[in-house]
PDB file of C-alpha atoms and ligand atoms in Angstrom:
ATOM      1  CA  MET A   6      -0.173  -0.038  -0.068  1.00  0.00           C
ATOM      2  CA  ASP A   7       1.106   3.623  -1.174  1.00  0.00           C
ATOM      3  CA  LEU A   8       0.567   5.696   2.034  1.00  0.00           C
ATOM      4  CA  LYS A   9       1.931   8.986   0.691  1.00  0.00           C
ATOM      5  CA  GLN A  10      -1.288  10.259  -0.586  1.00  0.00           C
ATOM      6  CA  LYS A  11      -3.804  13.033   0.021  1.00  0.00           C
ATOM      7  CA  THR A  12      -5.480  11.310   2.672  1.00  0.00           C
ATOM      8  CA  TYR A  13      -8.322  11.859   5.698  1.00  0.00           C
ATOM      9  CA  LEU A  14      -6.942  10.427   8.775  1.00  0.00           C
ATOM     10  CA  LEU A  15      -8.952   9.959  11.604  1.00  0.00           C
ATOM     11  CA  VAL A  16      -7.763   8.345  14.958  1.00  0.00           C
ATOM     12  CA  THR A  17      -9.472   7.751  18.162  1.00  0.00           C
ATOM     13  CA  GLY A  18      -8.078   7.766  21.570  1.00  0.00           C
ATOM     14  CA  ALA A  19      -5.052  10.072  19.844  1.00  0.00           C
ATOM     15  CA  SER A  20      -4.278  11.648  23.175  1.00  0.00           C
ATOM     16  CA  ARG A  21      -1.428   9.199  24.563  1.00  0.00           C
ATOM     17  CA  GLY A  22      -0.651   5.354  24.394  1.00  0.00           C
ATOM     18  CA  ILE A  23      -0.803   3.621  20.971  1.00  0.00           C
ATOM     19  CA  GLY A  24      -3.157   5.735  19.452  1.00  0.00           C
ATOM     20  CA  ARG A  25      -1.157   8.690  19.879  1.00  0.00           C
ATOM     21  CA  GLU A  26       2.199   7.300  18.539  1.00  0.00           C
ATOM     22  CA  PHE A  27       0.191   5.823  15.335  1.00  0.00           C
ATOM     23  CA  ALA A  28      -1.139   9.708  14.928  1.00  0.00           C
ATOM     24  CA  GLN A  29       2.025  10.444  14.796  1.00  0.00           C
ATOM     25  CA  GLN A  30       4.169   7.702  12.324  1.00  0.00           C
ATOM     26  CA  LEU A  31       0.946   7.582   9.966  1.00  0.00           C
ATOM     27  CA  SER A  32       1.245  11.902   9.803  1.00  0.00           C
ATOM     28  CA  GLN A  33       4.594  11.275   8.862  1.00  0.00           C
ATOM     29  CA  ARG A  34       3.860   8.994   6.138  1.00  0.00           C
ATOM     30  CA  ILE A  35       0.893  10.506   4.066  1.00  0.00           C
ATOM     31  CA  GLN A  36       1.228  13.445   1.972  1.00  0.00           C
ATOM     32  CA  SER A  37       1.606  16.243   3.876  1.00  0.00           C
ATOM     33  CA  VAL A  38       0.041  18.880   1.407  1.00  0.00           C
ATOM     34  CA  GLY A  39      -3.962  18.405   1.098  1.00  0.00           C
ATOM     35  CA  SER A  40      -3.907  15.739   3.552  1.00  0.00           C
ATOM     36  CA  LEU A  41      -6.454  16.550   6.733  1.00  0.00           C
ATOM     37  CA  VAL A  42      -5.654  14.432  10.383  1.00  0.00           C
ATOM     38  CA  VAL A  43      -8.505  14.325  12.984  1.00  0.00           C
ATOM     39  CA  LEU A  44      -7.462  13.805  16.437  1.00  0.00           C
ATOM     40  CA  MET A  45      -9.967  12.311  18.723  1.00  0.00           C
ATOM     41  CA  GLY A  46      -9.843  11.887  22.694  1.00  0.00           C
ATOM     42  CA  ARG A  47     -11.199  13.259  26.062  1.00  0.00           C
ATOM     43  CA  SER A  48      -8.317  14.915  26.897  1.00  0.00           C
ATOM     44  CA  GLN A  49      -8.080  18.283  25.201  1.00  0.00           C
ATOM     45  CA  PRO A  50      -4.410  19.534  26.439  1.00  0.00           C
ATOM     46  CA  LEU A  51      -3.014  15.826  25.447  1.00  0.00           C
ATOM     47  CA  LEU A  52      -4.763  16.060  21.953  1.00  0.00           C
ATOM     48  CA  GLU A  53      -2.898  19.295  21.647  1.00  0.00           C
ATOM     49  CA  GLU A  54       0.495  17.716  22.311  1.00  0.00           C
ATOM     50  CA  THR A  55      -0.362  15.173  20.112  1.00  0.00           C
ATOM     51  CA  LYS A  56      -1.075  17.555  17.530  1.00  0.00           C
ATOM     52  CA  ALA A  57       2.276  19.772  18.327  1.00  0.00           C
ATOM     53  CA  ASN A  58       4.346  16.523  18.159  1.00  0.00           C
ATOM     54  CA  ILE A  59       2.745  15.835  14.377  1.00  0.00           C
ATOM     55  CA  LEU A  60       3.179  19.305  13.370  1.00  0.00           C
ATOM     56  CA  LYS A  61       6.938  19.647  14.380  1.00  0.00           C
ATOM     57  CA  GLU A  62       7.795  16.674  12.305  1.00  0.00           C
ATOM     58  CA  SER A  63       5.347  17.835   9.200  1.00  0.00           C
ATOM     59  CA  PRO A  64       4.171  21.467   9.516  1.00  0.00           C
ATOM     60  CA  ASP A  65       2.611  21.250   6.202  1.00  0.00           C
ATOM     61  CA  LEU A  66      -0.457  18.993   7.722  1.00  0.00           C
ATOM     62  CA  SER A  67      -3.738  20.465   8.389  1.00  0.00           C
ATOM     63  CA  VAL A  68      -4.606  18.730  12.107  1.00  0.00           C
ATOM     64  CA  ARG A  69      -7.869  19.388  14.155  1.00  0.00           C
ATOM     65  CA  THR A  70      -8.659  17.924  17.546  1.00  0.00           C
ATOM     66  CA  PHE A  71     -12.074  17.311  18.901  1.00  0.00           C
ATOM     67  CA  ALA A  72     -12.463  16.513  22.980  1.00  0.00           C
ATOM     68  CA  LEU A  73     -15.140  13.912  23.161  1.00  0.00           C
ATOM     69  CA  GLU A  74     -16.410  11.612  25.464  1.00  0.00           C
ATOM     70  CA  LEU A  75     -17.421   8.012  24.301  1.00  0.00           C
ATOM     71  CA  SER A  76     -19.610   6.704  26.545  1.00  0.00           C
ATOM     72  CA  THR A  77     -22.332   9.027  26.257  1.00  0.00           C
ATOM     73  CA  ALA A  78     -21.461  10.123  22.055  1.00  0.00           C
ATOM     74  CA  ARG A  79     -24.075   9.794  19.487  1.00  0.00           C
ATOM     75  CA  ALA A  80     -24.025   9.249  15.802  1.00  0.00           C
ATOM     76  CA  GLU A  81     -24.529  13.040  15.109  1.00  0.00           C
ATOM     77  CA  ASP A  82     -21.922  13.882  17.710  1.00  0.00           C
ATOM     78  CA  PHE A  83     -19.083  11.730  15.177  1.00  0.00           C
ATOM     79  CA  GLY A  84     -21.233  13.260  11.736  1.00  0.00           C
ATOM     80  CA  GLY A  85     -20.786  16.927  13.402  1.00  0.00           C
ATOM     81  CA  ILE A  86     -17.382  16.229  13.613  1.00  0.00           C
ATOM     82  CA  ILE A  87     -16.343  14.393  10.379  1.00  0.00           C
ATOM     83  CA  PHE A  88     -18.204  17.399   8.614  1.00  0.00           C
ATOM     84  CA  GLU A  89     -16.862  20.165  10.860  1.00  0.00           C
ATOM     85  CA  SER A  90     -13.029  19.031  10.081  1.00  0.00           C
ATOM     86  CA  LEU A  91     -13.781  18.848   6.163  1.00  0.00           C
ATOM     87  CA  ASN A  92     -15.899  22.745   6.111  1.00  0.00           C
ATOM     88  CA  HIS A  93     -12.763  23.840   8.328  1.00  0.00           C
ATOM     89  CA  ALA A  94     -10.317  22.563   5.525  1.00  0.00           C
ATOM     90  CA  LYS A  95     -12.641  23.697   2.683  1.00  0.00           C
ATOM     91  CA  ALA A  96     -12.451  20.185   1.814  1.00  0.00           C
ATOM     92  CA  TYR A  97     -14.942  17.414   0.131  1.00  0.00           C
ATOM     93  CA  PRO A  98     -14.513  14.091   0.863  1.00  0.00           C
ATOM     94  CA  ARG A  99     -13.696  13.296  -2.767  1.00  0.00           C
ATOM     95  CA  HIS A 100     -10.772  15.714  -2.166  1.00  0.00           C
ATOM     96  CA  PHE A 101      -8.892  13.155  -0.507  1.00  0.00           C
ATOM     97  CA  GLN A 102      -7.272   9.947  -2.468  1.00  0.00           C
ATOM     98  CA  ARG A 103      -7.975   7.881   0.842  1.00  0.00           C
ATOM     99  CA  ALA A 104     -10.110   7.968   3.928  1.00  0.00           C
ATOM    100  CA  VAL A 105      -8.151   6.575   6.687  1.00  0.00           C
ATOM    101  CA  ILE A 106     -10.123   5.587   9.877  1.00  0.00           C
ATOM    102  CA  ILE A 107      -8.171   4.217  12.787  1.00  0.00           C
ATOM    103  CA  HIS A 108     -10.608   2.782  15.941  1.00  0.00           C
ATOM    104  CA  ASN A 109      -8.296   3.075  18.797  1.00  0.00           C
ATOM    105  CA  ALA A 110      -9.760   4.481  21.881  1.00  0.00           C
ATOM    106  CA  GLY A 111     -10.713   1.902  24.353  1.00  0.00           C
ATOM    107  CA  THR A 112     -11.066   0.771  27.867  1.00  0.00           C
ATOM    108  CA  VAL A 113     -10.164  -2.167  30.187  1.00  0.00           C
ATOM    109  CA  GLY A 114     -13.349  -2.242  32.017  1.00  0.00           C
ATOM    110  CA  ASP A 115     -13.054  -3.425  35.865  1.00  0.00           C
ATOM    111  CA  THR A 116     -10.356  -6.267  35.966  1.00  0.00           C
ATOM    112  CA  SER A 117     -11.158  -6.506  39.476  1.00  0.00           C
ATOM    113  CA  LYS A 118     -14.294  -8.528  39.032  1.00  0.00           C
ATOM    114  CA  ARG A 119     -14.913 -12.225  37.703  1.00  0.00           C
ATOM    115  CA  ALA A 120     -17.311 -13.423  34.697  1.00  0.00           C
ATOM    116  CA  ARG A 121     -19.396 -14.122  37.011  1.00  0.00           C
ATOM    117  CA  GLU A 122     -19.690 -10.537  38.762  1.00  0.00           C
ATOM    118  CA  ILE A 123     -19.913  -8.264  35.826  1.00  0.00           C
ATOM    119  CA  GLY A 124     -23.993  -8.277  36.060  1.00  0.00           C
ATOM    120  CA  ASP A 125     -24.567  -4.469  36.925  1.00  0.00           C
ATOM    121  CA  THR A 126     -26.431  -3.369  33.566  1.00  0.00           C
ATOM    122  CA  VAL A 127     -25.235   0.355  34.441  1.00  0.00           C
ATOM    123  CA  TYR A 128     -21.700  -0.273  34.051  1.00  0.00           C
ATOM    124  CA  LEU A 129     -22.437  -2.488  30.981  1.00  0.00           C
ATOM    125  CA  GLN A 130     -24.077  -0.397  29.243  1.00  0.00           C
ATOM    126  CA  GLN A 131     -21.801   2.662  29.811  1.00  0.00           C
ATOM    127  CA  TYR A 132     -18.579   0.244  29.251  1.00  0.00           C
ATOM    128  CA  TYR A 133     -20.581  -1.443  25.793  1.00  0.00           C
ATOM    129  CA  HIS A 134     -21.274   2.285  24.530  1.00  0.00           C
ATOM    130  CA  THR A 135     -17.341   3.415  25.401  1.00  0.00           C
ATOM    131  CA  ASN A 136     -16.155   0.434  23.632  1.00  0.00           C
ATOM    132  CA  VAL A 137     -18.234  -0.915  21.030  1.00  0.00           C
ATOM    133  CA  PHE A 138     -21.648   1.242  19.872  1.00  0.00           C
ATOM    134  CA  SER A 139     -19.285   4.487  19.678  1.00  0.00           C
ATOM    135  CA  ALA A 140     -16.982   2.911  17.421  1.00  0.00           C
ATOM    136  CA  ILE A 141     -20.075   1.090  15.329  1.00  0.00           C
ATOM    137  CA  ALA A 142     -21.788   4.634  15.168  1.00  0.00           C
ATOM    138  CA  LEU A 143     -18.468   6.916  14.078  1.00  0.00           C
ATOM    139  CA  ASN A 144     -17.762   3.797  11.398  1.00  0.00           C
ATOM    140  CA  CYS A 145     -21.320   4.114   9.955  1.00  0.00           C
ATOM    141  CA  GLN A 146     -20.552   8.141   9.980  1.00  0.00           C
ATOM    142  CA  PHE A 147     -17.899   7.571   8.516  1.00  0.00           C
ATOM    143  CA  MET A 148     -18.495   5.031   5.444  1.00  0.00           C
ATOM    144  CA  ARG A 149     -21.567   7.198   4.564  1.00  0.00           C
ATOM    145  CA  ILE A 150     -19.782  10.592   4.516  1.00  0.00           C
ATOM    146  CA  PHE A 151     -16.870   9.273   2.429  1.00  0.00           C
ATOM    147  CA  GLY A 152     -19.078   7.242  -0.161  1.00  0.00           C
ATOM    148  CA  ASP A 153     -17.044   6.020  -2.834  1.00  0.00           C
ATOM    149  CA  VAL A 154     -13.444   7.783  -1.574  1.00  0.00           C
ATOM    150  CA  PRO A 155     -11.105   4.814  -1.145  1.00  0.00           C
ATOM    151  CA  LYS A 156     -11.132   3.309   2.837  1.00  0.00           C
ATOM    152  CA  LEU A 157      -8.919   1.738   5.190  1.00  0.00           C
ATOM    153  CA  VAL A 158     -10.793   0.945   8.170  1.00  0.00           C
ATOM    154  CA  VAL A 159      -8.487  -0.297  10.931  1.00  0.00           C
ATOM    155  CA  ASN A 160      -9.907  -1.557  14.663  1.00  0.00           C
ATOM    156  CA  LEU A 161      -7.244  -1.856  17.506  1.00  0.00           C
ATOM    157  CA  SER A 162      -8.104  -5.441  18.065  1.00  0.00           C
ATOM    158  CA  THR A 163      -6.391  -7.733  21.047  1.00  0.00           C
ATOM    159  CA  LEU A 164      -5.607 -11.490  21.601  1.00  0.00           C
ATOM    160  CA  ALA A 165      -8.594 -11.075  24.039  1.00  0.00           C
ATOM    161  CA  ALA A 166     -10.905 -10.369  21.085  1.00  0.00           C
ATOM    162  CA  ILE A 167     -10.332 -14.142  20.139  1.00  0.00           C
ATOM    163  CA  ALA A 168      -9.020 -15.868  23.637  1.00  0.00           C
ATOM    164  CA  PRO A 169     -10.836 -16.148  27.394  1.00  0.00           C
ATOM    165  CA  ILE A 170      -8.316 -14.080  29.207  1.00  0.00           C
ATOM    166  CA  SER A 171      -9.027 -14.535  33.137  1.00  0.00           C
ATOM    167  CA  SER A 172      -9.999 -10.802  35.106  1.00  0.00           C
ATOM    168  CA  MET A 173     -10.531  -9.646  31.302  1.00  0.00           C
ATOM    169  CA  ALA A 174     -14.476 -10.739  31.380  1.00  0.00           C
ATOM    170  CA  TYR A 175     -15.512  -6.780  30.275  1.00  0.00           C
ATOM    171  CA  TYR A 176     -12.707  -6.840  28.053  1.00  0.00           C
ATOM    172  CA  CYS A 177     -12.834  -9.959  26.390  1.00  0.00           C
ATOM    173  CA  THR A 178     -16.493  -9.903  25.055  1.00  0.00           C
ATOM    174  CA  VAL A 179     -16.343  -6.156  23.832  1.00  0.00           C
ATOM    175  CA  LYS A 180     -13.284  -6.966  22.014  1.00  0.00           C
ATOM    176  CA  ALA A 181     -15.243 -10.016  20.279  1.00  0.00           C
ATOM    177  CA  ALA A 182     -18.272  -7.477  19.684  1.00  0.00           C
ATOM    178  CA  ARG A 183     -16.006  -5.385  18.045  1.00  0.00           C
ATOM    179  CA  GLU A 184     -13.897  -7.550  15.604  1.00  0.00           C
ATOM    180  CA  MET A 185     -16.918  -9.155  14.880  1.00  0.00           C
ATOM    181  CA  TYR A 186     -18.493  -6.218  13.808  1.00  0.00           C
ATOM    182  CA  PHE A 187     -15.326  -5.462  11.632  1.00  0.00           C
ATOM    183  CA  ARG A 188     -15.453  -8.595   9.951  1.00  0.00           C
ATOM    184  CA  VAL A 189     -19.102  -8.475   8.587  1.00  0.00           C
ATOM    185  CA  LEU A 190     -18.336  -4.950   7.477  1.00  0.00           C
ATOM    186  CA  ALA A 191     -15.395  -6.486   4.932  1.00  0.00           C
ATOM    187  CA  THR A 192     -17.294  -9.222   4.608  1.00  0.00           C
ATOM    188  CA  GLU A 193     -20.141  -7.020   2.931  1.00  0.00           C
ATOM    189  CA  GLU A 194     -18.434  -3.845   1.673  1.00  0.00           C
ATOM    190  CA  SER A 195     -15.546  -6.330  -0.673  1.00  0.00           C
ATOM    191  CA  ALA A 196     -15.344  -4.546  -3.781  1.00  0.00           C
ATOM    192  CA  PRO A 197     -12.471  -2.960  -3.960  1.00  0.00           C
ATOM    193  CA  GLY A 198     -12.685   0.248  -2.414  1.00  0.00           C
ATOM    194  CA  THR A 199     -12.854  -0.231   1.434  1.00  0.00           C
ATOM    195  CA  LEU A 200      -9.842  -1.952   3.230  1.00  0.00           C
ATOM    196  CA  VAL A 201     -10.531  -3.610   6.555  1.00  0.00           C
ATOM    197  CA  LEU A 202      -7.902  -4.479   9.219  1.00  0.00           C
ATOM    198  CA  ASN A 203      -8.186  -5.637  12.908  1.00  0.00           C
ATOM    199  CA  TYR A 204      -4.723  -5.135  14.137  1.00  0.00           C
ATOM    200  CA  ALA A 205      -3.653  -7.144  17.424  1.00  0.00           C
ATOM    201  CA  PRO A 206      -0.492  -5.207  18.738  1.00  0.00           C
ATOM    202  CA  GLY A 207       0.581  -7.093  21.162  1.00  0.00           C
ATOM    203  CA  MET A 208       1.351  -6.309  25.022  1.00  0.00           C
ATOM    204  CA  ILE A 209       2.217  -2.755  25.005  1.00  0.00           C
ATOM    205  CA  ASP A 210       3.395  -0.555  27.943  1.00  0.00           C
ATOM    206  CA  THR A 211       0.580   2.090  28.204  1.00  0.00           C
ATOM    207  CA  GLN A 212      -1.647   3.279  30.935  1.00  0.00           C
ATOM    208  CA  MET A 213      -4.356   0.097  30.290  1.00  0.00           C
ATOM    209  CA  THR A 214      -1.489  -2.340  30.993  1.00  0.00           C
ATOM    210  CA  VAL A 215      -0.710  -0.754  34.131  1.00  0.00           C
ATOM    211  CA  GLN A 216      -4.321  -0.581  35.168  1.00  0.00           C
ATOM    212  CA  VAL A 217      -4.572  -4.433  34.407  1.00  0.00           C
ATOM    213  CA  GLN A 218      -1.292  -5.198  36.301  1.00  0.00           C
ATOM    214  CA  ARG A 219      -2.672  -2.944  39.253  1.00  0.00           C
ATOM    215  CA  GLU A 220      -6.410  -4.498  39.869  1.00  0.00           C
ATOM    216  CA  ALA A 221      -6.620  -7.805  38.186  1.00  0.00           C
ATOM    217  CA  HIS A 222      -8.122 -10.280  40.841  1.00  0.00           C
ATOM    218  CA  ASP A 223      -6.070 -13.164  38.964  1.00  0.00           C
ATOM    219  CA  PRO A 224      -2.681 -13.385  40.447  1.00  0.00           C
ATOM    220  CA  ALA A 225      -1.349 -15.147  37.531  1.00  0.00           C
ATOM    221  CA  VAL A 226      -2.366 -12.312  35.521  1.00  0.00           C
ATOM    222  CA  VAL A 227      -0.841  -9.801  37.329  1.00  0.00           C
ATOM    223  CA  ALA A 228       2.343 -11.930  37.602  1.00  0.00           C
ATOM    224  CA  MET A 229       2.347 -12.156  33.646  1.00  0.00           C
ATOM    225  CA  PHE A 230       2.075  -8.334  32.927  1.00  0.00           C
ATOM    226  CA  ARG A 231       4.748  -7.408  35.902  1.00  0.00           C
ATOM    227  CA  GLU A 232       7.320 -10.219  34.267  1.00  0.00           C
ATOM    228  CA  GLN A 233       6.480  -8.843  30.790  1.00  0.00           C
ATOM    229  CA  ARG A 234       6.978  -5.031  31.846  1.00  0.00           C
ATOM    230  CA  GLU A 235      10.233  -5.980  34.420  1.00  0.00           C
ATOM    231  CA  ALA A 236      12.166  -8.408  31.263  1.00  0.00           C
ATOM    232  CA  LYS A 237      11.244  -5.455  28.610  1.00  0.00           C
ATOM    233  CA  THR A 238       9.561  -7.946  26.195  1.00  0.00           C
ATOM    234  CA  MET A 239       6.522  -5.641  26.829  1.00  0.00           C
ATOM    235  CA  LEU A 240       6.338  -3.693  23.580  1.00  0.00           C
ATOM    236  CA  THR A 241       6.361  -0.018  23.179  1.00  0.00           C
ATOM    237  CA  PRO A 242       3.903   1.981  21.236  1.00  0.00           C
ATOM    238  CA  PRO A 243       6.646   3.223  18.963  1.00  0.00           C
ATOM    239  CA  GLN A 244       7.856  -0.757  18.367  1.00  0.00           C
ATOM    240  CA  THR A 245       3.944  -1.803  17.435  1.00  0.00           C
ATOM    241  CA  THR A 246       3.550   1.082  15.403  1.00  0.00           C
ATOM    242  CA  GLU A 247       6.247   0.279  13.184  1.00  0.00           C
ATOM    243  CA  ARG A 248       5.359  -2.693  13.127  1.00  0.00           C
ATOM    244  CA  PHE A 249       1.412  -1.983  12.059  1.00  0.00           C
ATOM    245  CA  ILE A 250       2.864   0.280   9.459  1.00  0.00           C
ATOM    246  CA  GLN A 251       4.819  -2.567   7.743  1.00  0.00           C
ATOM    247  CA  VAL A 252       1.655  -4.861   7.779  1.00  0.00           C
ATOM    248  CA  LEU A 253       0.141  -1.813   5.654  1.00  0.00           C
ATOM    249  CA  GLU A 254       3.143  -1.134   3.325  1.00  0.00           C
ATOM    250  CA  ALA A 255       3.528  -5.290   2.503  1.00  0.00           C
ATOM    251  CA  GLN A 256      -0.498  -4.966   2.393  1.00  0.00           C
ATOM    252  CA  ARG A 257      -0.432  -9.190   2.718  1.00  0.00           C
ATOM    253  CA  PHE A 258      -3.444  -9.331   4.625  1.00  0.00           C
ATOM    254  CA  LYS A 259      -7.389  -9.777   3.605  1.00  0.00           C
ATOM    255  CA  SER A 260      -9.863  -7.505   4.288  1.00  0.00           C
ATOM    256  CA  GLY A 261     -11.152  -8.174   7.556  1.00  0.00           C
ATOM    257  CA  ASP A 262      -8.469 -10.259   8.700  1.00  0.00           C
ATOM    258  CA  HIS A 263      -6.735 -10.544  12.223  1.00  0.00           C
ATOM    259  CA  VAL A 264      -3.326  -9.344  12.133  1.00  0.00           C
ATOM    260  CA  ASP A 265      -1.387  -9.978  15.141  1.00  0.00           C
ATOM    261  CA  TYR A 266       1.911  -7.624  16.142  1.00  0.00           C
ATOM    262  CA  LYS A 267       3.696 -11.064  16.163  1.00  0.00           C
ATOM    263  CA  ASP A 268       2.114 -12.691  12.638  1.00  0.00           C
ATOM    264  CA  HIS A 269       5.631 -12.430  11.082  1.00  0.00           C
ATOM    265  CA  ASP A 270       4.422 -13.180   7.563  1.00  0.00           C
ATOM    266  CA  ALA A 271       1.970  -9.855   7.229  1.00  0.00           C
ATOM    267  CA  ALA A 272       4.835  -7.323   7.543  1.00  0.00           C
TER     268      ALA A 272
HETATM  269  N1  LIG B 325      -1.983  -1.837  25.928  1.00  0.00           N
HETATM  270  C1  LIG B 325      -2.332  -2.861  25.498  1.00  0.00           C
HETATM  271  O1  LIG B 325      -1.075  -3.935  25.465  1.00  0.00           O
HETATM  272  C2  LIG B 325      -3.168  -2.899  24.024  1.00  0.00           C
HETATM  273  C3  LIG B 325      -2.854  -4.697  23.647  1.00  0.00           C
HETATM  274  C4  LIG B 325      -3.881  -5.201  22.889  1.00  0.00           C
HETATM  275  C5  LIG B 325      -4.500  -3.857  22.303  1.00  0.00           C
HETATM  276  N2  LIG B 325      -4.823  -2.792  22.674  1.00  0.00           N
HETATM  277  C6  LIG B 325      -5.687  -1.579  22.534  1.00  0.00           C
HETATM  278  O2  LIG B 325      -5.217  -0.681  21.857  1.00  0.00           O
HETATM  279  C7  LIG B 325      -6.009   0.722  22.024  1.00  0.00           C
HETATM  280  C8  LIG B 325      -4.877   1.660  22.773  1.00  0.00           C
HETATM  281  O3  LIG B 325      -5.175   1.156  23.995  1.00  0.00           O
HETATM  282  P1  LIG B 325      -3.685   1.995  25.158  1.00  0.00           P
HETATM  283  O4  LIG B 325      -3.325   0.704  25.617  1.00  0.00           O
HETATM  284  O5  LIG B 325      -3.061   2.729  24.183  1.00  0.00           O
HETATM  285  O6  LIG B 325      -4.596   2.430  26.255  1.00  0.00           O
HETATM  286  P2  LIG B 325      -4.616   3.700  26.873  1.00  0.00           P
HETATM  287  O7  LIG B 325      -3.122   4.217  27.126  1.00  0.00           O
HETATM  288  O8  LIG B 325      -5.362   3.434  28.028  1.00  0.00           O
HETATM  289  O9  LIG B 325      -5.184   4.832  25.649  1.00  0.00           O
HETATM  290  C9  LIG B 325      -6.282   4.901  25.405  1.00  0.00           C
HETATM  291  C10 LIG B 325      -7.145   6.061  24.563  1.00  0.00           C
HETATM  292  O10 LIG B 325      -8.310   5.687  24.615  1.00  0.00           O
HETATM  293  C11 LIG B 325      -9.100   6.865  24.902  1.00  0.00           C
HETATM  294  N3  LIG B 325     -10.355   7.045  25.846  1.00  0.00           N
HETATM  295  C12 LIG B 325     -10.579   6.183  26.891  1.00  0.00           C
HETATM  296  N4  LIG B 325     -11.519   6.556  27.631  1.00  0.00           N
HETATM  297  C13 LIG B 325     -12.624   6.880  26.560  1.00  0.00           C
HETATM  298  C14 LIG B 325     -13.804   7.841  26.440  1.00  0.00           C
HETATM  299  N5  LIG B 325     -14.231   7.399  27.550  1.00  0.00           N
HETATM  300  N6  LIG B 325     -14.049   8.648  25.484  1.00  0.00           N
HETATM  301  C15 LIG B 325     -13.268   9.191  24.822  1.00  0.00           C
HETATM  302  N7  LIG B 325     -11.711   8.228  24.800  1.00  0.00           N
HETATM  303  C16 LIG B 325     -11.310   7.365  25.635  1.00  0.00           C
HETATM  304  C17 LIG B 325      -8.172   7.661  25.593  1.00  0.00           C
HETATM  305  O11 LIG B 325      -8.446   9.223  25.784  1.00  0.00           O
HETATM  306  P3  LIG B 325      -8.370  10.253  27.042  1.00  0.00           P
HETATM  307  O12 LIG B 325      -7.196   9.903  27.473  1.00  0.00           O
HETATM  308  O13 LIG B 325      -7.961  11.481  26.213  1.00  0.00           O
HETATM  309  O14 LIG B 325      -9.309  10.292  27.826  1.00  0.00           O
HETATM  310  C18 LIG B 325      -6.457   7.260  25.109  1.00  0.00           C
HETATM  311  O15 LIG B 325      -6.281   7.979  24.109  1.00  0.00           O
HETATM  312  C19 LIG B 325      -7.332   0.086  22.709  1.00  0.00           C
HETATM  313  O16 LIG B 325      -8.286  -0.053  22.186  1.00  0.00           O
HETATM  314  C20 LIG B 325      -6.832  -1.147  23.198  1.00  0.00           C
HETATM  315  O17 LIG B 325      -7.785  -2.233  23.843  1.00  0.00           O
HETATM  316  C21 LIG B 325      -3.888  -2.313  23.693  1.00  0.00           C
END
């Protein structure tokens, strides 16, 4: 895949962790003039930091930031953000050679609870809204607005989407649901023009893994995270992002595939 195109790039959870690094590294690959980068997250100051990092490397890029709480976001909020970013850049969707969306924002949920204890429907609704409903609603707006512009749709997946992990009943269930949505999307949008990737980044040193290590009820899970962090076998955001870009550039995956950091054939 030739990433150096006039690109509309939208990244959720771009304020820190993997999302920030994806936004920064992808921004360096796309064509500077005429591209538009849209960063979403909750923390406006941290989004501004990501934006400043991007502009330091690529001063010609247009970059917009939008603070939005995903646990309550509605379809019209997402549509509004995309239209506002286009209006501000005085660009029509067809101005871009490719539209890229990175569904990265996510939360691990309450890992102190066992599967038999997660029945609080108020918490479940909020958690699913943040991690599944918002991603689907945003994606639907993105697909509608960008119509026949070639699209790359990336979902940040995980081993936990395809394998049960103790302490992670909330996380495994949303990640499985979210991945299946993107697989169905890939099946339905099989004509060339929409490419869907479920990328599992490996185990990364971010606030999310710190939280699991601190709160998981299963001591074996806590120990596994601690050992990987101490032995530095846990990856950094730049490491997994570099591999992700290799995966895109080699493009050996089929639309809808689940590609893991460790899948050496993919890159
Ligand atoms: N870390 C890993 O080992 C690992 C492994 C496999 C998959 N993943 C996946 O990779 C993605 C990023 O993970 P990470 O480790 O980088 O996590 P992280 O450091 O905790 O960052 C999460 C990002 O999501 C945003 N976010 C969280 N809750 C939000 C909400 N309610 N509304 C709006 N934005 C919200 C945060 O924005 P604010 O800070 O501005 O709130 C932040 O930018 C997630 O989908 C995760 O499941 C991570």
